[in-house]
Amino acid sequence: MPAQKDRWVSSLVFLLFCASSIPKCGSASLQQEPSPQHYFSGLEPGKASLAFFTPSVSPGAQPFLEQIESSAEALQDYGVSLVKVNCPKEDVSRYCGKENALRKAFLFRGNRLIREFPTDALFDVNSIVANVLFALLFNEVKYVETLADLENIENVLKGKSNMVFAYVPATGTAEHRAVMEAAFVYGTIHQFVLTTEAALLKAISHDDPDVSSAWLSFCHCQQATEPAQPCRRTALAQPLTLLNIHRHLKLMGAPLVTEVAEDPEEISTVHLQLGLPLVFILSQKETYEADRRTAEFVAWQLLGKAGVALLSRDLVELNVLHRSNVALKTPDEGMPIQYLVLEDTDEVITLVEDKNKVKQIQEDEQEEEEDEDEKENNNQDIQDDQVVEAVSRDKKRELPLEQILVLTEENFHSSLSEAARTVVLFYASWEAVSLAVLRSYSEVAAHLKGTPGVLLSRVNCWDWPGLCSQENVTQFPTIRIYKEGQHSVTYGGMWGTEELSSFIRLSQVSCPLKLATMDEAEGYLRGEFPSELSSHHHTSLLGVFSSATTEAREAFEEAGNILSGHVRMGVYFEDDALALSRKYSVSPPALLLARSGGRSVEGIALSKHSVQDMVQMIRYELLDVFPEITVPNLPQYLQLGKPFLILFSAGDISQVESREMLKLAKGRPQQAFVACWLNLKKTPVGYGILRTYFSTTPPLPVLLWVNLHAGGQVFKFPSEQSITEMNILSWLEKLQAGLEIPSSTLSEEDWKPPLPAYDFLQMMEPSVPELSPHPGDTPAQHQPKGPGGDTAGGDTATREEPSQESTAEEVGSPGRGLRGTAPRLAARDKQGRRHSEL
């Protein structure tokens, strides 16, 4: 904005500010009273006046009189009259005596004396106005000296109102006057707090502040709904003047994020009116919740520097690149809105703080567009989905697919009967997640090369939709294991190489495996049988049944069919089954659970005989007593619906802590919660979890009670106490009695996948659909065609499997939908990514 216009707007704002605060307008001058009796008889109830008493002639009073007369109009703006009272020579009263003549000034409200001021403290207009308003607002503006005093005021205000905290090096200064004038106007809205203690300023500042300069901060206590939650602070970055304070408070009162559904050119907010830029986060309905959180995060970082608005692409038609995710509108007249592609929130913040950043980004984007025709992989930096980006980046990398048999409609059923176990990957050659899984699948093939009885194969559902429809494959990628071409088991775990390999190896063995002798049963519990699984350290589960428990055995066997590939299960029902079970202090029907290679065997009685109950019980019993929480196993423990007693550690926990936590987990209360631990070295996402709980990472190790399923409250075990079973149980009793205050409370937002699962059958007909060229289109909008224009029912004899290079080129097509702004701007690794999964 040009300097002249900026001054004009500032003047206008100042006039509006004054108009809202001045109780009485018009010119004012020093009033004269002939005697104290005349002055006191004319005082009006509730009206404030500053009076000084002086003999009729006092040559030494001239400098003081000049400053007093100069402040008359400023005081009149706040309803305070300035009065000079002439003292008769014979008057020796309190106010007119020689010892008081012109040494003090007196502030009255009505006929009640409020404050006496030494005249040497009223040395200029600023000191006069500041001290008078400070006295009048004594009950409204709190003065604090210590950090404890400040925290007490904050605690009282939490959840109720906000606070304006100001530090001035000394009273009577221009900055002190500005704070008092602002408090006169805004004191009924915010609590004003003042200090002149440099030690207090240093105590609340993260860096070394300049105690010779005044400082003001807006404390957002109204949003701190929990006693332990601190009040956010937003400091005033400009000098402490009345106009800057007014401007700062106006910005703090504006909505944190404004949701807009109209042309950005037509948008005008208080930020633009006050000369600040406005940042638009471009959103869409599929990613609204994530984009909203991103916008709020950015808004807090830019509070007082720029406004933030959430603009929905679904409601506003923008003629800009679809990959643009941020727009910037400046207050400069005639300047167009800049639409940009940014990678993370750091770039958004830099965009506002560094004016040269916009020009640099635009130049980079222009260079990309110029080189687009020459560089095949230049789009890898603009993919919305991280999986799509990774696949696009590595699209020229050849995959070793020689060990994986390609299946078609012609050879599908015949190939299934060639091996005892046939693993089939159903995928789409143009879809990013499918291609990512295909990479893991190729690594699995290398690991299992030469394994007898296992055949790895794949079906490209892009080429053979009819076959996938026949097999009822409604989502891709999907992995199934067919046993001798008949019964199939669908994989439902994670897509990593290790997890896939483990599933396939376990599926090689019958589930449950029937054991014929006592020696086989004992060897099974020790992990020695079957031999093909000797290298896998899975927990072994053995069902023991007598001839009288046929119903329970059949339910157990059916449960084994359901859990095939996920659990190592055996069954023993010979005549000596009773002797085997009694060895472990149980009676048939029973489960024998062997952990750690059979070093410990636990006997569990089977009381429920339905298949569903059996499956649920087996899954529960296979969970570790005191598990280490990782990304793969977290869902298993979340499904229990219990609170977490979780120990966060910077590495392996000590033997003492492990022993005490294990005793607690095995004790009586273990049914009520999940006792577990998290190694931040192995699972670094735990740092983000702790930052969500405490804003900063607390000293480790730290023990927390997290109630995810009821209220989301987080309680911190006292750091001064040692982690022992007795101390923890005592602390848990206080929690249940409501005697502990939560450290934080998590959001009640539902945890849902970022996108709904694909329904493959709804998206594809028996023939191959044509890729839609626009992100908003769906395959149903185009006439289905096969590669080269042929339909899927064309000549199958000449059909060839597309090469890895050709399939990768189709990755950018709209398979799994768009993720919009969220994945880019949520990548906040530099400043600590917020995490709410626990």
Short mmCIF file of N, CA and C in Angstrom, two decimals, residues 208-342:
data_model
loop_
_atom_site.label_atom_id
_atom_site.label_comp_id
_atom_site.label_asym_id
_atom_site.label_seq_id
_atom_site.Cartn_x
_atom_site.Cartn_y
_atom_site.Cartn_z
N ASP A 208 16.08 -14.31 25.31
CA ASP A 208 16.52 -13.24 26.22
C ASP A 208 15.89 -11.93 25.76
N PRO A 209 14.83 -11.44 26.43
CA PRO A 209 14.15 -10.23 25.96
C PRO A 209 14.92 -8.97 26.30
N ASP A 210 14.61 -7.91 25.56
CA ASP A 210 15.19 -6.60 25.81
C ASP A 210 14.33 -5.90 26.86
N VAL A 211 14.80 -5.89 28.10
CA VAL A 211 13.99 -5.34 29.19
C VAL A 211 13.93 -3.82 29.15
N SER A 212 14.70 -3.20 28.26
CA SER A 212 14.65 -1.74 28.16
C SER A 212 13.51 -1.29 27.24
N SER A 213 12.85 -2.23 26.57
CA SER A 213 11.75 -1.90 25.66
C SER A 213 10.45 -2.47 26.19
N ALA A 214 9.36 -1.73 25.93
CA ALA A 214 8.04 -2.18 26.36
C ALA A 214 7.61 -3.38 25.51
N TRP A 215 6.70 -4.20 26.06
CA TRP A 215 6.30 -5.46 25.42
C TRP A 215 4.85 -5.75 25.77
N LEU A 216 4.09 -6.24 24.80
CA LEU A 216 2.67 -6.56 25.04
C LEU A 216 2.34 -7.88 24.36
N SER A 217 1.52 -8.68 25.03
CA SER A 217 1.12 -9.98 24.50
C SER A 217 -0.35 -10.22 24.78
N PHE A 218 -1.02 -10.81 23.79
CA PHE A 218 -2.43 -11.18 23.96
C PHE A 218 -2.48 -12.65 24.37
N CYS A 219 -3.10 -12.96 25.50
CA CYS A 219 -3.15 -14.32 26.04
C CYS A 219 -4.54 -14.91 25.78
N HIS A 220 -4.59 -15.99 25.02
CA HIS A 220 -5.86 -16.61 24.62
C HIS A 220 -6.34 -17.57 25.70
N CYS A 221 -6.70 -17.04 26.85
CA CYS A 221 -7.11 -17.89 27.98
C CYS A 221 -8.53 -18.44 27.81
N GLN A 222 -9.34 -17.77 27.03
CA GLN A 222 -10.72 -18.23 26.85
C GLN A 222 -10.78 -19.60 26.19
N GLN A 223 -9.78 -19.93 25.39
CA GLN A 223 -9.75 -21.21 24.70
C GLN A 223 -9.13 -22.31 25.54
N ALA A 224 -8.52 -21.97 26.66
CA ALA A 224 -7.92 -22.97 27.54
C ALA A 224 -8.99 -23.49 28.49
N THR A 225 -9.66 -24.56 28.08
CA THR A 225 -10.80 -25.07 28.84
C THR A 225 -10.39 -26.01 29.97
N GLU A 226 -9.14 -26.50 29.94
CA GLU A 226 -8.67 -27.41 30.99
C GLU A 226 -7.70 -26.67 31.92
N PRO A 227 -7.74 -26.98 33.22
CA PRO A 227 -6.85 -26.27 34.16
C PRO A 227 -5.37 -26.39 33.82
N ALA A 228 -4.96 -27.54 33.29
CA ALA A 228 -3.54 -27.73 32.99
C ALA A 228 -3.14 -27.18 31.62
N GLN A 229 -4.11 -26.76 30.85
CA GLN A 229 -3.82 -26.26 29.50
C GLN A 229 -3.31 -24.82 29.57
N PRO A 230 -2.14 -24.52 29.01
CA PRO A 230 -1.61 -23.14 29.10
C PRO A 230 -2.37 -22.21 28.16
N CYS A 231 -2.31 -20.93 28.47
CA CYS A 231 -2.89 -19.92 27.58
C CYS A 231 -1.90 -19.62 26.46
N ARG A 232 -2.35 -19.75 25.22
CA ARG A 232 -1.49 -19.34 24.10
C ARG A 232 -1.23 -17.85 24.19
N ARG A 233 -0.04 -17.42 23.74
CA ARG A 233 0.30 -16.00 23.76
C ARG A 233 0.69 -15.54 22.37
N THR A 234 0.18 -14.40 21.97
CA THR A 234 0.54 -13.79 20.69
C THR A 234 1.09 -12.40 20.97
N ALA A 235 2.38 -12.22 20.76
CA ALA A 235 3.03 -10.96 21.10
C ALA A 235 2.78 -9.91 20.02
N LEU A 236 2.75 -8.66 20.44
CA LEU A 236 2.67 -7.53 19.52
C LEU A 236 4.06 -7.28 18.96
N ALA A 237 4.18 -7.41 17.65
CA ALA A 237 5.50 -7.29 17.03
C ALA A 237 5.88 -5.85 16.75
N GLN A 238 4.93 -4.91 16.81
CA GLN A 238 5.20 -3.50 16.52
C GLN A 238 5.46 -2.73 17.82
N PRO A 239 5.96 -1.50 17.71
CA PRO A 239 6.15 -0.67 18.91
C PRO A 239 4.84 -0.48 19.67
N LEU A 240 4.96 -0.24 20.96
CA LEU A 240 3.79 -0.15 21.82
C LEU A 240 3.18 1.25 21.73
N THR A 241 2.33 1.43 20.71
CA THR A 241 1.58 2.67 20.56
C THR A 241 0.10 2.34 20.64
N LEU A 242 -0.72 3.37 20.87
CA LEU A 242 -2.16 3.16 21.00
C LEU A 242 -2.73 2.57 19.71
N LEU A 243 -2.30 3.06 18.58
CA LEU A 243 -2.82 2.56 17.30
C LEU A 243 -2.43 1.11 17.08
N ASN A 244 -1.17 0.76 17.40
CA ASN A 244 -0.73 -0.62 17.21
C ASN A 244 -1.43 -1.59 18.17
N ILE A 245 -1.67 -1.14 19.40
CA ILE A 245 -2.40 -2.00 20.35
C ILE A 245 -3.83 -2.23 19.85
N HIS A 246 -4.48 -1.14 19.43
CA HIS A 246 -5.83 -1.25 18.89
C HIS A 246 -5.86 -2.21 17.69
N ARG A 247 -4.90 -2.07 16.81
CA ARG A 247 -4.82 -2.93 15.63
C ARG A 247 -4.62 -4.40 16.03
N HIS A 248 -3.75 -4.63 17.02
CA HIS A 248 -3.47 -5.99 17.49
C HIS A 248 -4.72 -6.62 18.10
N LEU A 249 -5.44 -5.88 18.92
CA LEU A 249 -6.63 -6.43 19.56
C LEU A 249 -7.75 -6.70 18.55
N LYS A 250 -7.82 -5.86 17.52
CA LYS A 250 -8.80 -6.12 16.45
C LYS A 250 -8.47 -7.43 15.74
N LEU A 251 -7.19 -7.69 15.50
CA LEU A 251 -6.79 -8.92 14.83
C LEU A 251 -7.03 -10.13 15.72
N MET A 252 -6.78 -9.99 17.03
CA MET A 252 -7.01 -11.11 17.94
C MET A 252 -8.50 -11.44 18.06
N GLY A 253 -9.35 -10.45 17.84
CA GLY A 253 -10.78 -10.68 17.93
C GLY A 253 -11.39 -11.23 16.66
N ALA A 254 -10.63 -11.24 15.56
CA ALA A 254 -11.13 -11.77 14.29
C ALA A 254 -11.17 -13.30 14.35
N PRO A 255 -12.02 -13.96 13.54
CA PRO A 255 -12.04 -15.43 13.51
C PRO A 255 -10.67 -15.98 13.14
N LEU A 256 -10.27 -17.08 13.79
CA LEU A 256 -8.97 -17.68 13.51
C LEU A 256 -8.88 -18.10 12.04
N VAL A 257 -9.90 -18.79 11.56
CA VAL A 257 -9.98 -19.22 10.15
C VAL A 257 -11.36 -18.84 9.62
N THR A 258 -11.37 -18.16 8.49
CA THR A 258 -12.63 -17.77 7.86
C THR A 258 -12.93 -18.73 6.72
N GLU A 259 -14.10 -19.35 6.74
CA GLU A 259 -14.51 -20.22 5.65
C GLU A 259 -15.26 -19.40 4.61
N VAL A 260 -14.80 -19.46 3.38
CA VAL A 260 -15.38 -18.65 2.31
C VAL A 260 -15.86 -19.54 1.19
N ALA A 261 -16.89 -19.08 0.49
CA ALA A 261 -17.46 -19.83 -0.64
C ALA A 261 -17.82 -18.87 -1.76
N GLU A 262 -16.90 -17.95 -2.04
CA GLU A 262 -17.10 -17.00 -3.12
C GLU A 262 -15.75 -16.65 -3.73
N ASP A 263 -15.82 -15.90 -4.81
CA ASP A 263 -14.60 -15.51 -5.53
C ASP A 263 -13.65 -14.80 -4.58
N PRO A 264 -12.40 -15.25 -4.47
CA PRO A 264 -11.44 -14.59 -3.57
C PRO A 264 -11.25 -13.11 -3.87
N GLU A 265 -11.47 -12.71 -5.12
CA GLU A 265 -11.33 -11.29 -5.47
C GLU A 265 -12.33 -10.44 -4.71
N GLU A 266 -13.47 -11.04 -4.34
CA GLU A 266 -14.53 -10.28 -3.67
C GLU A 266 -14.41 -10.32 -2.15
N ILE A 267 -13.47 -11.10 -1.64
CA ILE A 267 -13.35 -11.27 -0.19
C ILE A 267 -12.62 -10.08 0.43
N SER A 268 -13.15 -9.59 1.55
CA SER A 268 -12.49 -8.53 2.31
C SER A 268 -12.64 -8.85 3.79
N THR A 269 -11.52 -8.97 4.47
CA THR A 269 -11.54 -9.27 5.90
C THR A 269 -10.86 -8.14 6.66
N VAL A 270 -10.91 -8.23 7.99
CA VAL A 270 -10.29 -7.20 8.82
C VAL A 270 -8.78 -7.15 8.57
N HIS A 271 -8.18 -8.29 8.19
CA HIS A 271 -6.74 -8.30 7.93
C HIS A 271 -6.40 -7.44 6.72
N LEU A 272 -7.14 -7.60 5.65
CA LEU A 272 -6.91 -6.78 4.46
C LEU A 272 -7.16 -5.31 4.76
N GLN A 273 -8.19 -5.01 5.56
CA GLN A 273 -8.51 -3.63 5.90
C GLN A 273 -7.41 -2.98 6.74
N LEU A 274 -6.70 -3.80 7.49
CA LEU A 274 -5.62 -3.28 8.32
C LEU A 274 -4.25 -3.41 7.65
N GLY A 275 -4.24 -3.73 6.36
CA GLY A 275 -2.99 -3.75 5.61
C GLY A 275 -2.21 -5.04 5.69
N LEU A 276 -2.85 -6.15 6.06
CA LEU A 276 -2.17 -7.44 6.13
C LEU A 276 -2.65 -8.35 5.01
N PRO A 277 -1.83 -9.31 4.58
CA PRO A 277 -2.25 -10.22 3.52
C PRO A 277 -3.23 -11.26 4.04
N LEU A 278 -3.89 -11.94 3.10
CA LEU A 278 -4.84 -13.00 3.42
C LEU A 278 -4.42 -14.26 2.66
N VAL A 279 -4.21 -15.35 3.40
CA VAL A 279 -3.80 -16.63 2.83
C VAL A 279 -5.01 -17.52 2.69
N PHE A 280 -5.23 -18.07 1.49
CA PHE A 280 -6.31 -19.01 1.24
C PHE A 280 -5.74 -20.43 1.18
N ILE A 281 -6.30 -21.34 1.99
CA ILE A 281 -5.99 -22.76 1.87
C ILE A 281 -7.09 -23.37 1.00
N LEU A 282 -6.71 -23.89 -0.16
CA LEU A 282 -7.70 -24.44 -1.09
C LEU A 282 -8.05 -25.86 -0.66
N SER A 283 -9.34 -26.12 -0.51
CA SER A 283 -9.80 -27.37 0.04
C SER A 283 -10.82 -28.02 -0.87
N GLN A 284 -11.21 -29.24 -0.53
CA GLN A 284 -12.29 -29.93 -1.21
C GLN A 284 -12.95 -30.84 -0.18
N LYS A 285 -14.16 -31.29 -0.47
CA LYS A 285 -14.95 -31.99 0.54
C LYS A 285 -14.30 -33.29 1.00
N GLU A 286 -13.55 -33.97 0.13
CA GLU A 286 -12.93 -35.23 0.52
C GLU A 286 -11.89 -35.05 1.61
N THR A 287 -11.26 -33.90 1.66
CA THR A 287 -10.18 -33.67 2.63
C THR A 287 -10.49 -32.49 3.54
N TYR A 288 -11.77 -32.20 3.72
CA TYR A 288 -12.14 -30.98 4.46
C TYR A 288 -11.56 -30.97 5.88
N GLU A 289 -11.75 -32.06 6.62
CA GLU A 289 -11.31 -32.08 8.01
C GLU A 289 -9.80 -31.86 8.12
N ALA A 290 -9.04 -32.55 7.27
CA ALA A 290 -7.58 -32.38 7.31
C ALA A 290 -7.18 -30.97 6.90
N ASP A 291 -7.86 -30.42 5.88
CA ASP A 291 -7.53 -29.07 5.43
C ASP A 291 -7.90 -28.04 6.49
N ARG A 292 -8.98 -28.28 7.20
CA ARG A 292 -9.37 -27.38 8.27
C ARG A 292 -8.30 -27.35 9.37
N ARG A 293 -7.79 -28.53 9.74
CA ARG A 293 -6.74 -28.58 10.76
C ARG A 293 -5.47 -27.88 10.26
N THR A 294 -5.16 -28.07 8.97
CA THR A 294 -3.99 -27.41 8.40
C THR A 294 -4.16 -25.89 8.45
N ALA A 295 -5.35 -25.41 8.08
CA ALA A 295 -5.62 -23.97 8.09
C ALA A 295 -5.49 -23.40 9.50
N GLU A 296 -5.99 -24.13 10.49
CA GLU A 296 -5.90 -23.65 11.88
C GLU A 296 -4.45 -23.60 12.34
N PHE A 297 -3.68 -24.62 11.97
CA PHE A 297 -2.26 -24.62 12.35
C PHE A 297 -1.54 -23.41 11.74
N VAL A 298 -1.77 -23.16 10.45
CA VAL A 298 -1.14 -22.03 9.78
C VAL A 298 -1.60 -20.72 10.40
N ALA A 299 -2.90 -20.64 10.73
CA ALA A 299 -3.44 -19.40 11.29
C ALA A 299 -2.78 -19.06 12.62
N TRP A 300 -2.53 -20.06 13.46
CA TRP A 300 -1.86 -19.79 14.73
C TRP A 300 -0.44 -19.29 14.50
N GLN A 301 0.25 -19.85 13.51
CA GLN A 301 1.62 -19.42 13.23
C GLN A 301 1.66 -18.00 12.68
N LEU A 302 0.63 -17.59 11.95
CA LEU A 302 0.61 -16.28 11.30
C LEU A 302 -0.28 -15.28 12.03
N LEU A 303 -0.73 -15.62 13.24
CA LEU A 303 -1.63 -14.74 13.96
C LEU A 303 -0.98 -13.37 14.18
N GLY A 304 -1.66 -12.34 13.75
CA GLY A 304 -1.13 -10.99 13.85
C GLY A 304 -0.31 -10.56 12.66
N LYS A 305 0.02 -11.53 11.76
CA LYS A 305 0.82 -11.22 10.58
C LYS A 305 0.02 -11.33 9.29
N ALA A 306 -0.99 -12.21 9.29
CA ALA A 306 -1.82 -12.43 8.10
C ALA A 306 -3.08 -13.15 8.51
N GLY A 307 -4.10 -13.03 7.68
CA GLY A 307 -5.32 -13.78 7.90
C GLY A 307 -5.28 -15.09 7.13
N VAL A 308 -6.10 -16.06 7.55
CA VAL A 308 -6.17 -17.35 6.89
C VAL A 308 -7.63 -17.68 6.61
N ALA A 309 -7.90 -18.08 5.37
CA ALA A 309 -9.25 -18.45 4.96
C ALA A 309 -9.23 -19.82 4.32
N LEU A 310 -10.29 -20.59 4.52
CA LEU A 310 -10.44 -21.92 3.92
C LEU A 310 -11.41 -21.79 2.76
N LEU A 311 -10.91 -22.01 1.55
CA LEU A 311 -11.69 -21.83 0.33
C LEU A 311 -12.01 -23.19 -0.28
N SER A 312 -13.29 -23.49 -0.43
CA SER A 312 -13.72 -24.78 -0.95
C SER A 312 -13.77 -24.75 -2.48
N ARG A 313 -13.02 -25.65 -3.10
CA ARG A 313 -13.06 -25.77 -4.56
C ARG A 313 -14.43 -26.28 -5.04
N ASP A 314 -15.13 -27.02 -4.18
CA ASP A 314 -16.42 -27.58 -4.58
C ASP A 314 -17.49 -26.51 -4.70
N LEU A 315 -17.30 -25.37 -4.02
CA LEU A 315 -18.31 -24.31 -4.03
C LEU A 315 -17.92 -23.13 -4.90
N VAL A 316 -16.66 -23.03 -5.26
CA VAL A 316 -16.18 -21.90 -6.07
C VAL A 316 -15.43 -22.45 -7.27
N GLU A 317 -15.76 -21.98 -8.43
CA GLU A 317 -15.09 -22.43 -9.65
C GLU A 317 -13.88 -21.54 -9.88
N LEU A 318 -12.70 -22.11 -9.79
CA LEU A 318 -11.46 -21.37 -9.95
C LEU A 318 -10.80 -21.77 -11.26
N ASN A 319 -10.42 -20.78 -12.02
CA ASN A 319 -9.76 -21.03 -13.29
C ASN A 319 -8.25 -21.03 -13.08
N VAL A 320 -7.79 -22.01 -12.25
CA VAL A 320 -6.36 -22.11 -11.93
C VAL A 320 -5.96 -23.59 -12.01
N LEU A 321 -4.68 -23.86 -11.92
CA LEU A 321 -4.18 -25.23 -11.95
C LEU A 321 -4.78 -26.03 -10.79
N HIS A 322 -5.17 -27.26 -11.09
CA HIS A 322 -5.79 -28.07 -10.05
C HIS A 322 -4.82 -28.40 -8.92
N ARG A 323 -3.53 -28.41 -9.22
CA ARG A 323 -2.57 -28.74 -8.18
C ARG A 323 -2.28 -27.57 -7.24
N SER A 324 -2.74 -26.38 -7.59
CA SER A 324 -2.54 -25.23 -6.70
C SER A 324 -3.27 -25.50 -5.38
N ASN A 325 -2.59 -25.26 -4.29
CA ASN A 325 -3.21 -25.53 -2.99
C ASN A 325 -3.22 -24.33 -2.05
N VAL A 326 -2.58 -23.23 -2.43
CA VAL A 326 -2.53 -22.03 -1.60
C VAL A 326 -2.69 -20.80 -2.49
N ALA A 327 -3.42 -19.81 -2.00
CA ALA A 327 -3.55 -18.53 -2.70
C ALA A 327 -3.20 -17.41 -1.74
N LEU A 328 -2.64 -16.33 -2.26
CA LEU A 328 -2.23 -15.20 -1.43
C LEU A 328 -2.83 -13.93 -2.01
N LYS A 329 -3.58 -13.22 -1.17
CA LYS A 329 -4.16 -11.93 -1.55
C LYS A 329 -3.54 -10.85 -0.69
N THR A 330 -2.93 -9.86 -1.32
CA THR A 330 -2.28 -8.78 -0.60
C THR A 330 -3.21 -7.57 -0.54
N PRO A 331 -2.99 -6.65 0.42
CA PRO A 331 -3.85 -5.47 0.52
C PRO A 331 -3.54 -4.41 -0.54
N ASP A 332 -2.49 -4.64 -1.33
CA ASP A 332 -2.12 -3.65 -2.34
C ASP A 332 -3.19 -3.57 -3.41
N GLU A 333 -3.62 -2.38 -3.70
CA GLU A 333 -4.69 -2.18 -4.68
C GLU A 333 -4.21 -2.55 -6.08
N GLY A 334 -5.04 -3.33 -6.77
CA GLY A 334 -4.73 -3.69 -8.14
C GLY A 334 -3.84 -4.90 -8.29
N MET A 335 -3.35 -5.47 -7.20
CA MET A 335 -2.49 -6.64 -7.28
C MET A 335 -3.34 -7.90 -7.41
N PRO A 336 -3.03 -8.78 -8.38
CA PRO A 336 -3.82 -9.99 -8.56
C PRO A 336 -3.53 -11.01 -7.46
N ILE A 337 -4.45 -11.93 -7.27
CA ILE A 337 -4.24 -13.01 -6.31
C ILE A 337 -3.25 -14.01 -6.89
N GLN A 338 -2.31 -14.43 -6.06
CA GLN A 338 -1.30 -15.37 -6.50
C GLN A 338 -1.71 -16.79 -6.08
N TYR A 339 -1.81 -17.71 -7.04
CA TYR A 339 -2.12 -19.12 -6.76
C TYR A 339 -0.83 -19.92 -6.87
N LEU A 340 -0.52 -20.68 -5.80
CA LEU A 340 0.79 -21.30 -5.70
C LEU A 340 0.66 -22.78 -5.34
N VAL A 341 1.74 -23.51 -5.56
CA VAL A 341 1.86 -24.91 -5.16
C VAL A 341 2.95 -25.00 -4.10
N LEU A 342 2.56 -25.25 -2.86
CA LEU A 342 3.51 -25.29 -1.76
C LEU A 342 3.56 -26.70 -1.18
#
